[in-house]
Amino acid sequence: LLGSQKIELNDLNYNIKKSLKDGRIININPFNLSEVSKFLKHNDLNLNHEIISEITRVSEGHPTLLGIIVKNIREKPKNDILKILSTYEVYNGKLDIIYDQLWDQITQEGVKNILGVLARLRREIDIQLIAKKTQQFKEIQELNDKFRHLFNIKGNYWSFYHNSFRLYLENKTAQFLSQYNEENDRSFHKQIVSFFEDSPDNFIEFI
């Protein structure tokens, strides 16, 4: 499975692109222990065999999940890494398991609202602007503490590390009684529009 990314990429191999357009599925084998070790070293993480083995077990060698784990542990003390890894449920081929686990740890409902807004913005997100517009500063702090490893962060600007998480949030926050609810979905778009009522020119930059 290539992922949720569209295939219109300039650097995507021609044969791969043609196979996708023909409706064929491209299977990518999971990384083995040796490949996970190389992946970690490539990301400047020199870890012992026990930690590498645990990362391999938890991620099942899935490249996207490996990337998420790397972002989560990169700045953590090595003595804490095994404890962090113990909080991950085994992937079992579904990233939603990992996302559900994080979603269930949210303690403030406002965090869910902010995530719903972020999921519907199509460009880099100025998190300071979101904080100003929502006035939910404590919620932004919890978002930062629990979810920052699922975003690429440059200064105040956040973007989703992987599109699967954005799609997960878009679906999750639109649900009512575990089913998609159009009114819930629409309410987030109305909220985004309200953010830019005083500066409509900036609105186009965020949708």
Short mmCIF file of C-alpha atoms in Angstrom, two decimals:
data_model
loop_
_atom_site.label_atom_id
_atom_site.label_comp_id
_atom_site.label_asym_id
_atom_site.label_seq_id
_atom_site.Cartn_x
_atom_site.Cartn_y
_atom_site.Cartn_z
CA LEU A 1 0.00 0.00 0.00
CA LEU A 2 1.53 3.29 -1.07
CA GLY A 3 -0.65 5.37 1.24
CA SER A 4 -3.18 8.19 1.06
CA GLN A 5 -0.97 10.46 -1.04
CA LYS A 6 -2.19 11.32 -4.54
CA ILE A 7 -0.04 9.94 -7.35
CA GLU A 8 0.50 13.28 -9.14
CA LEU A 9 4.06 13.63 -7.88
CA ASN A 10 6.84 14.92 -10.11
CA ASP A 11 9.44 12.53 -8.74
CA LEU A 12 7.28 9.39 -8.65
CA ASN A 13 8.76 6.63 -10.78
CA TYR A 14 6.93 6.31 -14.13
CA ASN A 15 6.39 2.54 -13.80
CA ILE A 16 4.96 2.93 -10.29
CA LYS A 17 2.63 5.72 -11.43
CA LYS A 18 1.46 3.66 -14.41
CA SER A 19 0.78 0.64 -12.20
CA LEU A 20 -1.33 2.78 -9.87
CA LYS A 21 -3.33 4.27 -12.73
CA ASP A 22 -3.93 0.75 -14.04
CA GLY A 23 -5.51 -0.09 -10.68
CA ARG A 24 -2.76 -2.40 -9.53
CA ILE A 25 -1.80 -2.52 -5.86
CA ILE A 26 1.86 -2.05 -4.99
CA ASN A 27 2.83 -3.96 -1.87
CA ILE A 28 5.74 -2.65 0.17
CA ASN A 29 7.32 -5.23 2.43
CA PRO A 30 7.76 -4.16 6.05
CA PHE A 31 11.28 -3.40 7.27
CA ASN A 32 13.08 -6.20 9.05
CA LEU A 33 15.25 -5.70 12.13
CA SER A 34 18.34 -4.84 10.10
CA GLU A 35 16.43 -2.33 7.94
CA VAL A 36 14.84 -0.72 10.99
CA SER A 37 18.32 -0.34 12.48
CA LYS A 38 19.54 1.40 9.29
CA PHE A 39 16.42 3.61 9.27
CA LEU A 40 17.12 4.72 12.84
CA LYS A 41 20.78 5.43 12.13
CA HIS A 42 19.79 7.41 9.05
CA ASN A 43 17.69 9.53 11.42
CA ASP A 44 20.70 10.02 13.73
CA LEU A 45 19.42 7.66 16.41
CA ASN A 46 22.08 5.29 17.76
CA LEU A 47 20.15 2.87 19.96
CA ASN A 48 20.95 -0.46 21.55
CA HIS A 49 19.70 -3.80 20.27
CA GLU A 50 16.92 -4.07 22.87
CA ILE A 51 15.36 -0.74 21.87
CA ILE A 52 15.72 -1.44 18.14
CA SER A 53 14.05 -4.84 18.59
CA GLU A 54 11.16 -3.25 20.51
CA ILE A 55 10.70 -0.55 17.88
CA THR A 56 10.62 -3.27 15.22
CA ARG A 57 8.06 -5.28 17.19
CA VAL A 58 5.75 -2.35 17.91
CA SER A 59 5.90 -0.84 14.42
CA GLU A 60 5.94 -4.19 12.60
CA GLY A 61 8.40 -2.45 10.27
CA HIS A 62 5.78 -0.06 8.85
CA PRO A 63 7.68 2.98 7.45
CA THR A 64 5.04 5.57 8.41
CA LEU A 65 4.74 4.33 11.96
CA LEU A 66 8.53 4.15 12.22
CA GLY A 67 8.65 7.81 11.22
CA ILE A 68 6.06 8.68 13.88
CA ILE A 69 8.01 6.78 16.54
CA VAL A 70 11.26 8.47 15.54
CA LYS A 71 9.65 11.91 15.88
CA ASN A 72 8.25 10.90 19.29
CA ILE A 73 11.50 9.60 20.79
CA ARG A 74 14.09 11.81 19.09
CA GLU A 75 14.41 14.33 21.92
CA LYS A 76 13.63 11.93 24.75
CA PRO A 77 16.27 10.54 27.17
CA LYS A 78 17.34 7.04 26.11
CA ASN A 79 16.34 5.72 29.52
CA ASP A 80 12.72 6.72 28.80
CA ILE A 81 12.42 5.22 25.32
CA LEU A 82 11.37 1.69 26.33
CA LYS A 83 8.71 3.17 28.62
CA ILE A 84 7.40 5.29 25.74
CA LEU A 85 7.35 2.28 23.42
CA SER A 86 5.36 0.30 26.00
CA THR A 87 2.50 2.77 25.54
CA TYR A 88 2.09 1.83 21.87
CA GLU A 89 -0.40 -0.84 20.99
CA VAL A 90 0.79 -3.28 18.34
CA TYR A 91 0.06 -1.78 14.94
CA ASN A 92 -1.60 -4.87 13.37
CA GLY A 93 -1.69 -3.22 9.95
CA LYS A 94 -3.93 -0.31 11.00
CA LEU A 95 -2.58 3.14 11.81
CA ASP A 96 -6.02 4.01 13.21
CA ILE A 97 -5.18 1.86 16.23
CA ILE A 98 -2.36 4.26 17.08
CA TYR A 99 -4.48 7.31 16.36
CA ASP A 100 -7.39 5.96 18.45
CA GLN A 101 -5.02 5.40 21.34
CA LEU A 102 -3.90 9.04 21.27
CA TRP A 103 -7.45 10.30 20.75
CA ASP A 104 -8.61 8.47 23.89
CA GLN A 105 -5.92 10.27 25.94
CA ILE A 106 -7.38 13.73 25.22
CA THR A 107 -8.59 15.32 28.47
CA GLN A 108 -10.06 18.58 27.10
CA GLU A 109 -12.88 18.57 24.55
CA GLY A 110 -11.47 21.75 23.06
CA VAL A 111 -8.46 19.78 21.81
CA LYS A 112 -10.77 17.68 19.65
CA ASN A 113 -12.32 20.84 18.25
CA ILE A 114 -8.91 22.28 17.35
CA LEU A 115 -7.85 19.02 15.71
CA GLY A 116 -11.06 19.08 13.68
CA VAL A 117 -10.22 22.58 12.48
CA LEU A 118 -6.62 21.68 11.62
CA ALA A 119 -7.77 18.64 9.62
CA ARG A 120 -9.82 20.88 7.33
CA LEU A 121 -7.09 23.39 6.60
CA ARG A 122 -5.12 22.44 3.51
CA ARG A 123 -1.90 24.37 4.05
CA GLU A 124 0.68 24.95 6.75
CA ILE A 125 -1.10 26.11 9.88
CA ASP A 126 -0.05 29.09 11.98
CA ILE A 127 -0.71 27.58 15.41
CA GLN A 128 -0.39 30.99 17.08
CA LEU A 129 -3.20 32.26 14.84
CA ILE A 130 -5.38 29.29 15.82
CA ALA A 131 -4.69 30.00 19.50
CA LYS A 132 -5.62 33.66 19.03
CA LYS A 133 -8.83 32.88 17.14
CA THR A 134 -10.04 30.11 19.47
CA GLN A 135 -8.68 31.55 22.75
CA GLN A 136 -8.08 27.92 23.78
CA PHE A 137 -4.52 28.27 25.05
CA LYS A 138 -4.62 25.36 27.51
CA GLU A 139 -6.02 23.15 24.78
CA ILE A 140 -3.21 24.21 22.42
CA GLN A 141 -0.72 23.24 25.12
CA GLU A 142 -2.24 19.76 25.45
CA LEU A 143 -2.24 19.46 21.66
CA ASN A 144 1.46 20.32 21.66
CA ASP A 145 2.27 17.88 24.46
CA LYS A 146 0.44 14.88 22.99
CA PHE A 147 0.36 15.35 19.23
CA ARG A 148 3.37 17.41 18.12
CA HIS A 149 5.19 14.26 16.88
CA LEU A 150 2.39 13.81 14.32
CA PHE A 151 3.17 17.18 12.75
CA ASN A 152 6.08 18.79 10.97
CA ILE A 153 6.80 21.99 12.87
CA LYS A 154 8.71 25.03 11.63
CA GLY A 155 8.44 27.92 14.05
CA ASN A 156 4.73 28.68 14.47
CA TYR A 157 3.77 26.70 11.37
CA TRP A 158 2.47 23.14 11.62
CA SER A 159 1.71 20.64 8.85
CA PHE A 160 0.60 17.03 9.10
CA TYR A 161 3.45 14.53 9.12
CA HIS A 162 1.29 12.02 7.24
CA ASN A 163 -1.99 12.52 5.42
CA SER A 164 -3.50 9.43 7.07
CA PHE A 165 -3.70 11.32 10.37
CA ARG A 166 -5.43 14.29 8.75
CA LEU A 167 -7.98 11.96 7.12
CA TYR A 168 -8.48 10.15 10.43
CA LEU A 169 -9.23 13.45 12.20
CA GLU A 170 -11.50 14.69 9.42
CA ASN A 171 -13.61 11.55 9.77
CA LYS A 172 -13.43 11.27 13.57
CA THR A 173 -14.50 14.84 14.27
CA ALA A 174 -17.41 14.64 11.82
CA GLN A 175 -18.96 11.67 13.62
CA PHE A 176 -22.06 11.59 15.77
CA LEU A 177 -22.93 8.28 17.46
CA SER A 178 -20.05 6.68 15.54
CA GLN A 179 -21.43 7.68 12.14
CA TYR A 180 -20.56 10.49 9.75
CA ASN A 181 -22.71 13.54 10.39
CA GLU A 182 -22.79 16.23 7.71
CA GLU A 183 -23.83 18.95 10.15
CA ASN A 184 -20.83 18.21 12.38
CA ASP A 185 -18.53 18.42 9.38
CA ARG A 186 -20.12 21.66 8.20
CA SER A 187 -19.75 23.24 11.65
CA PHE A 188 -15.96 23.09 11.38
CA HIS A 189 -16.01 24.83 8.00
CA LYS A 190 -18.27 27.54 9.44
CA GLN A 191 -15.85 27.97 12.30
CA ILE A 192 -12.92 28.40 9.89
CA VAL A 193 -14.86 31.01 7.90
CA SER A 194 -15.59 32.91 11.12
CA PHE A 195 -11.86 33.08 11.90
CA PHE A 196 -11.30 35.20 8.81
CA GLU A 197 -14.38 37.45 8.76
CA ASP A 198 -12.15 40.41 9.59
CA SER A 199 -9.52 39.46 6.97
CA PRO A 200 -11.19 37.64 4.04
CA ASP A 201 -8.06 37.91 1.88
CA ASN A 202 -6.18 35.67 4.31
CA PHE A 203 -8.97 33.07 4.23
CA ILE A 204 -7.88 31.79 0.80
CA GLU A 205 -4.42 31.04 2.17
CA PHE A 206 -5.77 28.51 4.64
CA ILE A 207 -8.33 26.47 2.68
#
